[in-house]
Every structure is written in C-alpha cells, then in structure tokens.
C-alpha cells in the first residue's frame, strides 16, 4: 500500500530481457531514496506500479516486470526518469490517499499548460475508468496522488482536469509531460469498493 506522495525521482538505467516472453529485469538508480530499510522482496512503487525488489545495490535496486504488467503500463520498459515511493508502514501519515500500486489503465495527456504559478493538466482516461472519477475525488497519475478539479465525459471515456502546484512539478516526473504523453492511472480504492457493493446489492434485488 502507498500514499501517492513521491519520495524520490530515480532513473531506469538498464533493461534486460529475462527470456522469451518472460518479461524484463529493470535496474533503477535512486541515490536520493533511502534504501537503508529496504529488503529483497519489499515493494516499491515505480511510476505508480507496485514492483517487488529482487536486488539491491548501494544507490539503487532492481525489479522484474512481467509481460502482462508491461502490456497495461507505460514507462517501465526503457531508460528514463521514474517516480518512486516505498510501501507505507502501519502508522505512517497518509499525505495523499490510499494507493494500491495496481495500475487500472493508461491515459493520454491532452493539455498541459501554465495556469498562473501552477500548470493545468488534462488527461483522457479510458471508458472503463470514467465511472470512478469524480469532481474533488482522487486519482493517481504515474504514482502521484492528485485531486480532480473537473471531469468532462466523452463517448470513449472522460477527461480529468488537474491543477499541478510548483512543488508537485519540482518533486516528480510530471514536469516533463507534453500533450500526447501516456501515463499510468489508478482510481481511488474507495470508489472501487463502493461500485462493487452497489453491483452486488443490485444483483441481489
């Protein structure tokens, strides 16, 4: 479990095939992330996707990612900067919202422009996610907990509008987004469970 508050920005430096259709081993340099309490088998969110540490070195770690995960995420299969967050511990502050690290879909940036000192980010989310996104609700984009300012419904999904403050831009990889960028999206856990409860109640009637 995570909170969507990025602890550090690291870099994927090497990607190695594990075998035919077996996925990839990904090496991450993370010199500003405190790894002193991280063990083999621990979870770290990388661009919003929960990954298991399989190796450690003084300034980074490695994880294996399956072909299935690669098919439903972006940003894990090539060198580049990534948002990092260690799994939360019981009793930690939840500065963002409860995040599972299970990517629900890939969105596309349709607008990213200055809005005063901040920036306006608009992302098109797929149809399967649209019902879970609401005004002032929470969404995770590339591992960053954000608040939805507006939802515009479309036939093929919806567009969520978000205001990114200077600190968020400086502390995450979101500053590098451009229209057309693809991003990992995760819906709010509470919305997921409420929808499931409603579906079960309706089926029982």
Coordinates of N, CA, C and O in Angstrom, one line a residue, residues 57-141:
X57 N 21.6 -2.5 -4.6 CA 23.0 -2.1 -4.6 C 23.0 -0.7 -3.9 O 22.0 -0.2 -3.6
X58 N 24.2 -0.2 -3.6 CA 24.3 1.0 -2.8 C 23.5 2.2 -3.2 O 23.0 3.0 -2.3
X59 N 23.2 2.4 -4.5 CA 22.4 3.6 -4.9 C 21.2 3.2 -5.7 O 20.7 4.0 -6.4
X60 N 20.7 2.0 -5.6 CA 19.5 1.6 -6.3 C 19.1 0.2 -6.1 O 19.5 -0.5 -5.1
X61 N 18.2 -0.3 -7.0 CA 17.6 -1.6 -6.8 C 17.2 -2.1 -8.2 O 17.3 -1.4 -9.2
X62 N 16.7 -3.3 -8.2 CA 16.2 -3.9 -9.5 C 14.9 -4.6 -9.2 O 14.6 -5.1 -8.1
X63 N 14.1 -4.7 -10.2 CA 12.8 -5.4 -10.1 C 12.6 -6.1 -11.4 O 13.1 -5.8 -12.5
X64 N 11.7 -7.2 -11.3 CA 11.3 -7.9 -12.5 C 9.9 -7.5 -12.9 O 9.0 -7.4 -12.0
X65 N 9.6 -7.3 -14.1 CA 8.2 -6.9 -14.6 C 7.8 -7.9 -15.7 O 8.5 -8.2 -16.6
X66 N 6.6 -8.4 -15.5 CA 6.1 -9.4 -16.4 C 5.6 -8.8 -17.7 O 5.3 -7.6 -17.8
X67 N 5.4 -9.6 -18.7 CA 4.8 -9.1 -20.0 C 3.4 -8.6 -19.8 O 3.0 -7.7 -20.4
X68 N 2.7 -9.3 -18.9 CA 1.3 -8.8 -18.6 C 1.3 -7.4 -18.0 O 0.5 -6.6 -18.4
X69 N 2.2 -7.2 -17.1 CA 2.3 -5.8 -16.5 C 2.7 -4.8 -17.5 O 2.2 -3.7 -17.5
X70 N 3.7 -5.2 -18.3 CA 4.1 -4.2 -19.4 C 3.0 -3.9 -20.4 O 3.0 -2.8 -20.9
X71 N 2.1 -4.8 -20.6 CA 1.0 -4.6 -21.5 C 0.0 -3.6 -21.0 O -0.8 -3.0 -21.8
X72 N 0.0 -3.3 -19.7 CA -1.0 -2.5 -19.0 C -0.4 -1.3 -18.4 O -1.1 -0.6 -17.6
X73 N 0.8 -1.0 -18.6 CA 1.5 0.2 -18.0 C 2.4 0.9 -19.1 O 2.6 0.3 -20.1
X74 N 2.9 2.0 -18.7 CA 3.9 2.7 -19.5 C 5.1 3.1 -18.6 O 4.9 3.3 -17.4
X75 N 6.2 3.3 -19.3 CA 7.4 3.9 -18.6 C 8.2 2.9 -17.8 O 9.1 3.3 -17.0
X76 N 8.0 1.6 -18.0 CA 8.8 0.6 -17.2 C 9.7 -0.2 -18.1 O 10.4 -1.1 -17.6
X77 N 9.7 0.0 -19.4 CA 10.4 -0.8 -20.3 C 11.6 -0.2 -21.0 O 12.2 -0.7 -22.0
X78 N 12.0 1.0 -20.6 CA 13.1 1.7 -21.3 C 13.7 2.7 -20.3 O 13.1 3.1 -19.3
X79 N 15.0 3.1 -20.5 CA 15.6 4.1 -19.6 C 14.8 5.4 -19.6 O 14.2 5.8 -20.6
X80 N 14.8 6.0 -18.4 CA 14.1 7.3 -18.2 C 13.9 7.5 -16.7 O 14.1 6.7 -15.9
X81 N 13.4 8.7 -16.4 CA 13.1 9.1 -15.1 C 11.8 8.5 -14.6 O 10.9 8.5 -15.3
X82 N 11.8 8.1 -13.3 CA 10.6 7.5 -12.7 C 10.3 8.0 -11.3 O 11.3 8.3 -10.5
X83 N 9.1 8.1 -11.0 CA 8.7 8.4 -9.6 C 8.8 7.2 -8.7 O 8.4 6.1 -9.1
X84 N 9.3 7.4 -7.5 CA 9.5 6.3 -6.6 C 8.8 6.5 -5.2 O 8.9 7.6 -4.7
X85 N 8.2 5.5 -4.7 CA 7.7 5.6 -3.3 C 7.8 4.2 -2.7 O 7.3 3.2 -3.3
X86 N 8.4 4.1 -1.5 CA 8.4 2.9 -0.7 C 7.0 2.6 -0.2 O 6.2 3.5 0.1
X87 N 6.7 1.3 0.1 CA 5.5 0.9 0.7 C 5.3 1.6 2.0 O 6.3 1.7 2.8
X88 N 4.1 2.0 2.3 CA 3.9 2.7 3.6 C 3.9 1.6 4.8 O 3.6 0.4 4.5
X89 N 4.2 2.1 6.0 CA 4.1 1.3 7.1 C 2.9 1.7 8.0 O 2.4 2.8 7.9
X90 N 2.4 0.7 8.7 CA 1.2 1.0 9.6 C 1.6 2.1 10.5 O 2.6 2.0 11.2
X91 N 0.8 3.1 10.6 CA 1.1 4.3 11.4 C 1.7 5.5 10.7 O 1.8 6.5 11.2
X92 N 2.1 5.3 9.4 CA 2.6 6.4 8.6 C 1.5 7.4 8.3 O 0.3 7.0 8.2
X93 N 1.9 8.6 8.1 CA 0.9 9.6 7.6 C 0.5 9.3 6.2 O 1.3 8.9 5.4
X94 N -0.8 9.5 5.9 CA -1.3 9.3 4.6 C -1.5 10.7 4.0 O -2.5 11.4 4.0
X95 N -0.4 11.2 3.4 CA -0.4 12.6 2.9 C -1.2 12.8 1.6 O -1.7 13.9 1.3
X96 N -1.3 11.7 0.9 CA -2.1 11.8 -0.4 C -3.4 11.0 -0.2 O -4.3 11.5 0.5
X97 N -3.6 9.8 -0.7 CA -4.7 8.9 -0.4 C -4.2 7.5 -0.5 O -3.1 7.2 -0.9
X98 N -5.1 6.5 -0.2 CA -4.6 5.1 -0.2 C -4.5 4.7 -1.6 O -5.4 4.7 -2.4
X99 N -3.3 4.2 -2.0 CA -2.9 3.8 -3.3 C -2.4 2.4 -3.3 O -1.6 2.0 -2.5
X100 N -2.9 1.5 -4.2 CA -2.6 0.1 -4.1 C -1.3 -0.2 -5.0 O -0.7 -1.2 -4.8
X101 N -1.0 0.7 -6.0 CA 0.1 0.5 -6.9 C -0.3 -0.5 -8.0 O 0.5 -1.0 -8.7
X102 N -1.6 -0.7 -8.2 CA -2.1 -1.6 -9.3 C -2.7 -0.7 -10.3 O -3.8 -0.1 -10.1
X103 N -2.0 -0.5 -11.4 CA -2.5 0.4 -12.5 C -3.8 -0.1 -13.1 O -3.9 -1.2 -13.5
X104 N -4.8 0.8 -13.2 CA -6.1 0.5 -13.7 C -6.2 0.7 -15.2 O -7.0 0.2 -15.9
X105 N -5.3 1.6 -15.7 CA -5.4 1.9 -17.2 C -4.3 2.9 -17.5 O -3.7 3.5 -16.7
X106 N -4.2 3.1 -18.8 CA -3.2 4.1 -19.3 C -4.0 5.3 -19.9 O -4.9 5.1 -20.7
X107 N -3.7 6.5 -19.5 CA -4.3 7.7 -20.0 C -3.4 8.4 -21.0 O -2.2 8.1 -21.1
X108 N -4.0 9.5 -21.6 CA -3.2 10.3 -22.6 C -3.4 11.8 -22.2 O -4.5 12.2 -22.0
X109 N -2.2 12.5 -22.1 CA -2.3 13.9 -21.8 C -2.8 14.6 -23.1 O -2.3 14.5 -24.2
X110 N -3.9 15.4 -22.9 CA -4.4 16.2 -24.0 C -4.1 17.7 -23.8 O -4.2 18.4 -24.8
X111 N -3.7 18.1 -22.6 CA -3.4 19.5 -22.4 C -2.5 19.7 -21.2 O -2.7 19.0 -20.2
X112 N -1.5 20.5 -21.4 CA -0.6 20.7 -20.3 C 0.0 22.1 -20.5 O 0.9 22.3 -21.4
X113 N -0.5 23.1 -19.7 CA -0.1 24.5 -20.0 C -0.1 25.3 -18.7 O -0.7 24.9 -17.7
X114 N 0.6 26.4 -18.7 CA 0.7 27.3 -17.5 C -0.7 27.8 -17.1 O -1.5 28.0 -17.9
X115 N -0.9 27.8 -15.7 CA -2.1 28.4 -15.2 C -1.6 29.2 -13.9 O -1.6 28.7 -12.8
X116 N -1.2 30.4 -14.1 CA -0.6 31.2 -13.1 C 0.7 30.6 -12.7 O 1.5 30.3 -13.6
X117 N 1.0 30.4 -11.4 CA 2.2 29.7 -11.0 C 2.2 28.2 -11.1 O 3.2 27.6 -11.0
X118 N 1.0 27.7 -11.3 CA 0.8 26.3 -11.5 C 0.7 25.9 -12.9 O 1.0 26.7 -13.8
X119 N 0.3 24.6 -13.2 CA 0.1 24.1 -14.5 C -1.2 23.4 -14.6 O -1.6 22.6 -13.6
X120 N -2.0 23.5 -15.7 CA -3.2 22.8 -15.9 C -2.9 21.5 -16.6 O -2.3 21.6 -17.7
X121 N -3.2 20.4 -16.1 CA -3.0 19.1 -16.7 C -4.4 18.5 -17.0 O -5.2 18.4 -16.1
X122 N -4.6 18.1 -18.2 CA -5.8 17.4 -18.6 C -5.4 16.1 -19.2 O -4.6 16.0 -20.1
X123 N -6.0 15.0 -18.7 CA -5.7 13.7 -19.1 C -7.0 12.9 -19.6 O -8.0 13.0 -18.8
X124 N -6.9 12.3 -20.7 CA -8.1 11.5 -21.2 C -7.9 10.1 -20.6 O -6.9 9.4 -20.8
X125 N -8.9 9.7 -19.9 CA -9.0 8.3 -19.2 C -9.9 7.4 -20.0 O -10.8 7.8 -20.6
X126 N -9.6 6.1 -20.1 CA -10.4 5.2 -20.8 C -11.8 5.0 -20.2 O -12.0 5.3 -19.1
X127 N -12.7 4.5 -21.1 CA -14.1 4.4 -20.7 C -14.3 3.5 -19.4 O -15.1 3.9 -18.6
X128 N -13.5 2.5 -19.3 CA -13.7 1.6 -18.1 C -13.4 2.3 -16.8 O -13.9 1.9 -15.7
X129 N -12.6 3.4 -16.8 CA -12.3 4.1 -15.6 C -13.2 5.3 -15.3 O -13.3 5.8 -14.2
X130 N -14.0 5.7 -16.4 CA -14.7 7.0 -16.3 C -15.7 7.0 -15.1 O -15.9 8.1 -14.4
X131 N -16.4 5.9 -14.8 CA -17.4 5.9 -13.8 C -16.8 6.1 -12.4 O -17.5 6.4 -11.4
X132 N -15.5 5.9 -12.2 CA -14.9 6.0 -10.9 C -14.2 7.4 -10.7 O -13.7 7.6 -9.6
X133 N -14.3 8.3 -11.6 CA -13.6 9.6 -11.5 C -14.7 10.7 -11.2 O -15.7 10.8 -12.0
X134 N -14.4 11.5 -10.2 CA -15.4 12.5 -9.8 C -14.8 13.8 -9.4 O -13.6 13.8 -9.0
X135 N -15.5 14.8 -9.5 CA -15.1 16.2 -9.0 C -14.6 16.1 -7.6 O -15.3 15.6 -6.7
X136 N -13.4 16.6 -7.3 CA -12.8 16.6 -6.0 C -12.4 15.2 -5.5 O -12.1 15.1 -4.3
X137 N -12.5 14.2 -6.3 CA -12.1 12.9 -6.0 C -10.6 12.7 -6.2 O -9.9 13.7 -6.7
X138 N -10.1 11.6 -5.9 CA -8.6 11.3 -6.0 C -8.3 10.5 -7.2 O -9.1 9.6 -7.6
X139 N -7.2 10.7 -7.8 CA -6.6 9.9 -8.9 C -5.1 9.8 -8.7 O -4.5 10.8 -8.2
X140 N -4.5 8.7 -9.1 CA -3.1 8.6 -9.1 C -2.6 8.6 -10.6 O -3.0 7.8 -11.4
X141 N -1.7 9.5 -10.9 CA -1.1 9.6 -12.2 C 0.4 9.4 -12.1 O 1.1 10.2 -11.4

